[in-house]
Amino acid sequence: MQNILKFYLLNEQPTTCPICGARTNWIADFSHTQNKMILHECLDLNCKYLFAEIEV
């Protein structure tokens, strides 16, 4: 499966993978910048989905 970067809205709940539901790891936190986003990677070794959460 090819990883494609998608954007999801930030919320107060712990972030889980939108594909498999596993917990995620922060790769980079840009929430303090103008972009207001956090990059995540799924911790499931079979998934490893990459995505970004953004604040609107």
mmCIF file of N, CA and C in Angstrom:
data_model
loop_
_atom_site.group_PDB
_atom_site.id
_atom_site.type_symbol
_atom_site.label_atom_id
_atom_site.label_comp_id
_atom_site.label_asym_id
_atom_site.label_seq_id
_atom_site.Cartn_x
_atom_site.Cartn_y
_atom_site.Cartn_z
ATOM 1 N N MET A 1 0.837 -1.186 0.000
ATOM 2 C CA MET A 1 0.000 0.000 0.000
ATOM 3 C C MET A 1 0.876 1.242 0.000
ATOM 4 N N GLN A 2 0.567 2.179 -0.853
ATOM 5 C CA GLN A 2 1.348 3.407 -0.947
ATOM 6 C C GLN A 2 0.835 4.423 0.068
ATOM 7 N N ASN A 3 1.754 5.083 0.783
ATOM 8 C CA ASN A 3 1.370 6.104 1.749
ATOM 9 C C ASN A 3 1.130 7.421 1.030
ATOM 10 N N ILE A 4 -0.018 8.043 1.281
ATOM 11 C CA ILE A 4 -0.364 9.331 0.701
ATOM 12 C C ILE A 4 -0.689 10.266 1.850
ATOM 13 N N LEU A 5 -0.097 11.474 1.849
ATOM 14 C CA LEU A 5 -0.319 12.429 2.919
ATOM 15 C C LEU A 5 -1.681 13.090 2.751
ATOM 16 N N LYS A 6 -2.549 12.942 3.764
ATOM 17 C CA LYS A 6 -3.860 13.580 3.776
ATOM 18 C C LYS A 6 -3.949 14.455 5.010
ATOM 19 N N PHE A 7 -4.919 15.344 5.036
ATOM 20 C CA PHE A 7 -5.106 16.261 6.149
ATOM 21 C C PHE A 7 -6.390 15.944 6.899
ATOM 22 N N TYR A 8 -6.328 15.989 8.231
ATOM 23 C CA TYR A 8 -7.467 15.758 9.104
ATOM 24 C C TYR A 8 -7.523 16.877 10.123
ATOM 25 N N LEU A 9 -8.686 17.157 10.679
ATOM 26 C CA LEU A 9 -8.850 18.247 11.639
ATOM 27 C C LEU A 9 -8.358 17.838 13.022
ATOM 28 N N LEU A 10 -7.683 18.785 13.713
ATOM 29 C CA LEU A 10 -7.237 18.557 15.091
ATOM 30 C C LEU A 10 -8.439 18.461 16.018
ATOM 31 N N ASN A 11 -8.348 17.613 17.026
ATOM 32 C CA ASN A 11 -9.377 17.565 18.060
ATOM 33 C C ASN A 11 -8.723 17.224 19.383
ATOM 34 N N GLU A 12 -9.516 17.202 20.446
ATOM 35 C CA GLU A 12 -8.952 16.987 21.779
ATOM 36 C C GLU A 12 -8.776 15.514 22.129
ATOM 37 N N GLN A 13 -9.267 14.608 21.309
ATOM 38 C CA GLN A 13 -9.129 13.177 21.559
ATOM 39 C C GLN A 13 -7.738 12.679 21.128
ATOM 40 N N PRO A 14 -7.225 11.595 21.732
ATOM 41 C CA PRO A 14 -5.948 11.032 21.274
ATOM 42 C C PRO A 14 -6.052 10.639 19.802
ATOM 43 N N THR A 15 -5.032 10.928 19.061
ATOM 44 C CA THR A 15 -5.056 10.675 17.623
ATOM 45 C C THR A 15 -4.864 9.199 17.320
ATOM 46 N N THR A 16 -5.727 8.675 16.470
ATOM 47 C CA THR A 16 -5.606 7.303 15.985
ATOM 48 C C THR A 16 -5.579 7.323 14.467
ATOM 49 N N CYS A 17 -5.074 6.262 13.886
ATOM 50 C CA CYS A 17 -4.962 6.145 12.434
ATOM 51 C C CYS A 17 -6.355 6.092 11.808
ATOM 52 N N PRO A 18 -6.624 6.928 10.798
ATOM 53 C CA PRO A 18 -7.935 6.885 10.146
ATOM 54 C C PRO A 18 -8.123 5.636 9.279
ATOM 55 N N ILE A 19 -7.058 4.898 9.008
ATOM 56 C CA ILE A 19 -7.143 3.686 8.191
ATOM 57 C C ILE A 19 -7.409 2.451 9.061
ATOM 58 N N CYS A 20 -6.563 2.228 10.083
ATOM 59 C CA CYS A 20 -6.680 0.992 10.869
ATOM 60 C C CYS A 20 -7.102 1.206 12.317
ATOM 61 N N GLY A 21 -7.076 2.445 12.816
ATOM 62 C CA GLY A 21 -7.509 2.739 14.178
ATOM 63 C C GLY A 21 -6.430 2.627 15.235
ATOM 64 N N ALA A 22 -5.197 2.274 14.855
ATOM 65 C CA ALA A 22 -4.100 2.158 15.821
ATOM 66 C C ALA A 22 -3.636 3.537 16.286
ATOM 67 N N ARG A 23 -2.928 3.573 17.409
ATOM 68 C CA ARG A 23 -2.352 4.833 17.900
ATOM 69 C C ARG A 23 -1.292 5.322 16.920
ATOM 70 N N THR A 24 -0.961 6.619 17.035
ATOM 71 C CA THR A 24 0.009 7.216 16.121
ATOM 72 C C THR A 24 1.159 7.860 16.887
ATOM 73 N N ASN A 25 2.207 8.146 16.172
ATOM 74 C CA ASN A 25 3.382 8.807 16.704
ATOM 75 C C ASN A 25 3.527 10.147 15.998
ATOM 76 N N TRP A 26 3.843 11.209 16.771
ATOM 77 C CA TRP A 26 4.095 12.508 16.152
ATOM 78 C C TRP A 26 5.434 12.458 15.433
ATOM 79 N N ILE A 27 5.445 12.857 14.183
ATOM 80 C CA ILE A 27 6.696 12.976 13.445
ATOM 81 C C ILE A 27 7.224 14.391 13.582
ATOM 82 N N ALA A 28 6.313 15.364 13.467
ATOM 83 C CA ALA A 28 6.687 16.772 13.595
ATOM 84 C C ALA A 28 5.488 17.563 14.084
ATOM 85 N N ASP A 29 5.750 18.567 14.915
ATOM 86 C CA ASP A 29 4.690 19.412 15.469
ATOM 87 C C ASP A 29 4.898 20.848 14.992
ATOM 88 N N PHE A 30 3.993 21.306 14.151
ATOM 89 C CA PHE A 30 4.030 22.678 13.649
ATOM 90 C C PHE A 30 2.836 23.468 14.170
ATOM 91 N N SER A 31 2.271 23.041 15.312
ATOM 92 C CA SER A 31 1.079 23.697 15.854
ATOM 93 C C SER A 31 1.375 25.116 16.343
ATOM 94 N N HIS A 32 2.625 25.430 16.593
ATOM 95 C CA HIS A 32 3.009 26.762 17.061
ATOM 96 C C HIS A 32 3.342 27.710 15.904
ATOM 97 N N THR A 33 3.262 27.227 14.667
ATOM 98 C CA THR A 33 3.571 28.049 13.490
ATOM 99 C C THR A 33 2.285 28.497 12.806
ATOM 100 N N GLN A 34 2.425 29.231 11.718
ATOM 101 C CA GLN A 34 1.273 29.664 10.945
ATOM 102 C C GLN A 34 0.515 28.486 10.344
ATOM 103 N N ASN A 35 1.201 27.392 10.044
ATOM 104 C CA ASN A 35 0.567 26.221 9.434
ATOM 105 C C ASN A 35 -0.355 25.487 10.401
ATOM 106 N N LYS A 36 -0.064 25.532 11.708
ATOM 107 C CA LYS A 36 -0.865 24.878 12.746
ATOM 108 C C LYS A 36 -1.237 23.446 12.370
ATOM 109 N N MET A 37 -0.212 22.606 12.219
ATOM 110 C CA MET A 37 -0.451 21.207 11.877
ATOM 111 C C MET A 37 0.528 20.294 12.591
ATOM 112 N N ILE A 38 0.139 19.010 12.722
ATOM 113 C CA ILE A 38 0.986 17.990 13.323
ATOM 114 C C ILE A 38 1.028 16.807 12.362
ATOM 115 N N LEU A 39 2.241 16.345 12.030
ATOM 116 C CA LEU A 39 2.401 15.182 11.171
ATOM 117 C C LEU A 39 2.425 13.922 12.028
ATOM 118 N N HIS A 40 1.690 12.900 11.607
ATOM 119 C CA HIS A 40 1.568 11.649 12.349
ATOM 120 C C HIS A 40 1.952 10.457 11.471
ATOM 121 N N GLU A 41 2.425 9.392 12.145
ATOM 122 C CA GLU A 41 2.661 8.114 11.481
ATOM 123 C C GLU A 41 1.997 7.029 12.325
ATOM 124 N N CYS A 42 1.258 6.138 11.674
ATOM 125 C CA CYS A 42 0.601 5.027 12.353
ATOM 126 C C CYS A 42 1.658 4.091 12.950
ATOM 127 N N LEU A 43 1.415 3.619 14.183
ATOM 128 C CA LEU A 43 2.361 2.726 14.851
ATOM 129 C C LEU A 43 2.190 1.261 14.465
ATOM 130 N N ASP A 44 1.124 0.922 13.767
ATOM 131 C CA ASP A 44 0.912 -0.450 13.303
ATOM 132 C C ASP A 44 1.917 -0.754 12.186
ATOM 133 N N LEU A 45 2.760 -1.769 12.381
ATOM 134 C CA LEU A 45 3.816 -2.081 11.416
ATOM 135 C C LEU A 45 3.282 -2.485 10.042
ATOM 136 N N ASN A 46 2.044 -2.967 9.976
ATOM 137 C CA ASN A 46 1.449 -3.333 8.690
ATOM 138 C C ASN A 46 0.818 -2.149 7.974
ATOM 139 N N CYS A 47 0.636 -1.043 8.665
ATOM 140 C CA CYS A 47 -0.047 0.124 8.094
ATOM 141 C C CYS A 47 0.941 1.264 7.813
ATOM 142 N N LYS A 48 1.536 1.828 8.879
ATOM 143 C CA LYS A 48 2.515 2.924 8.785
ATOM 144 C C LYS A 48 1.984 4.122 7.992
ATOM 145 N N TYR A 49 0.666 4.371 8.042
ATOM 146 C CA TYR A 49 0.022 5.466 7.308
ATOM 147 C C TYR A 49 0.534 6.811 7.800
ATOM 148 N N LEU A 50 0.836 7.723 6.895
ATOM 149 C CA LEU A 50 1.270 9.077 7.213
ATOM 150 C C LEU A 50 0.142 10.051 6.930
ATOM 151 N N PHE A 51 -0.091 10.980 7.867
ATOM 152 C CA PHE A 51 -1.112 11.986 7.641
ATOM 153 C C PHE A 51 -0.818 13.213 8.489
ATOM 154 N N ALA A 52 -1.496 14.307 8.180
ATOM 155 C CA ALA A 52 -1.324 15.566 8.916
ATOM 156 C C ALA A 52 -2.662 15.988 9.524
ATOM 157 N N GLU A 53 -2.617 16.429 10.781
ATOM 158 C CA GLU A 53 -3.774 17.042 11.425
ATOM 159 C C GLU A 53 -3.594 18.543 11.324
ATOM 160 N N ILE A 54 -4.662 19.252 10.973
ATOM 161 C CA ILE A 54 -4.577 20.705 10.859
ATOM 162 C C ILE A 54 -5.626 21.365 11.721
ATOM 163 N N GLU A 55 -5.346 22.599 12.144
ATOM 164 C CA GLU A 55 -6.297 23.396 12.909
ATOM 165 C C GLU A 55 -6.994 24.351 11.953
ATOM 166 N N VAL A 56 -8.306 24.456 12.079
ATOM 167 C CA VAL A 56 -9.057 25.396 11.212
ATOM 168 C C VAL A 56 -9.702 26.480 12.030
#
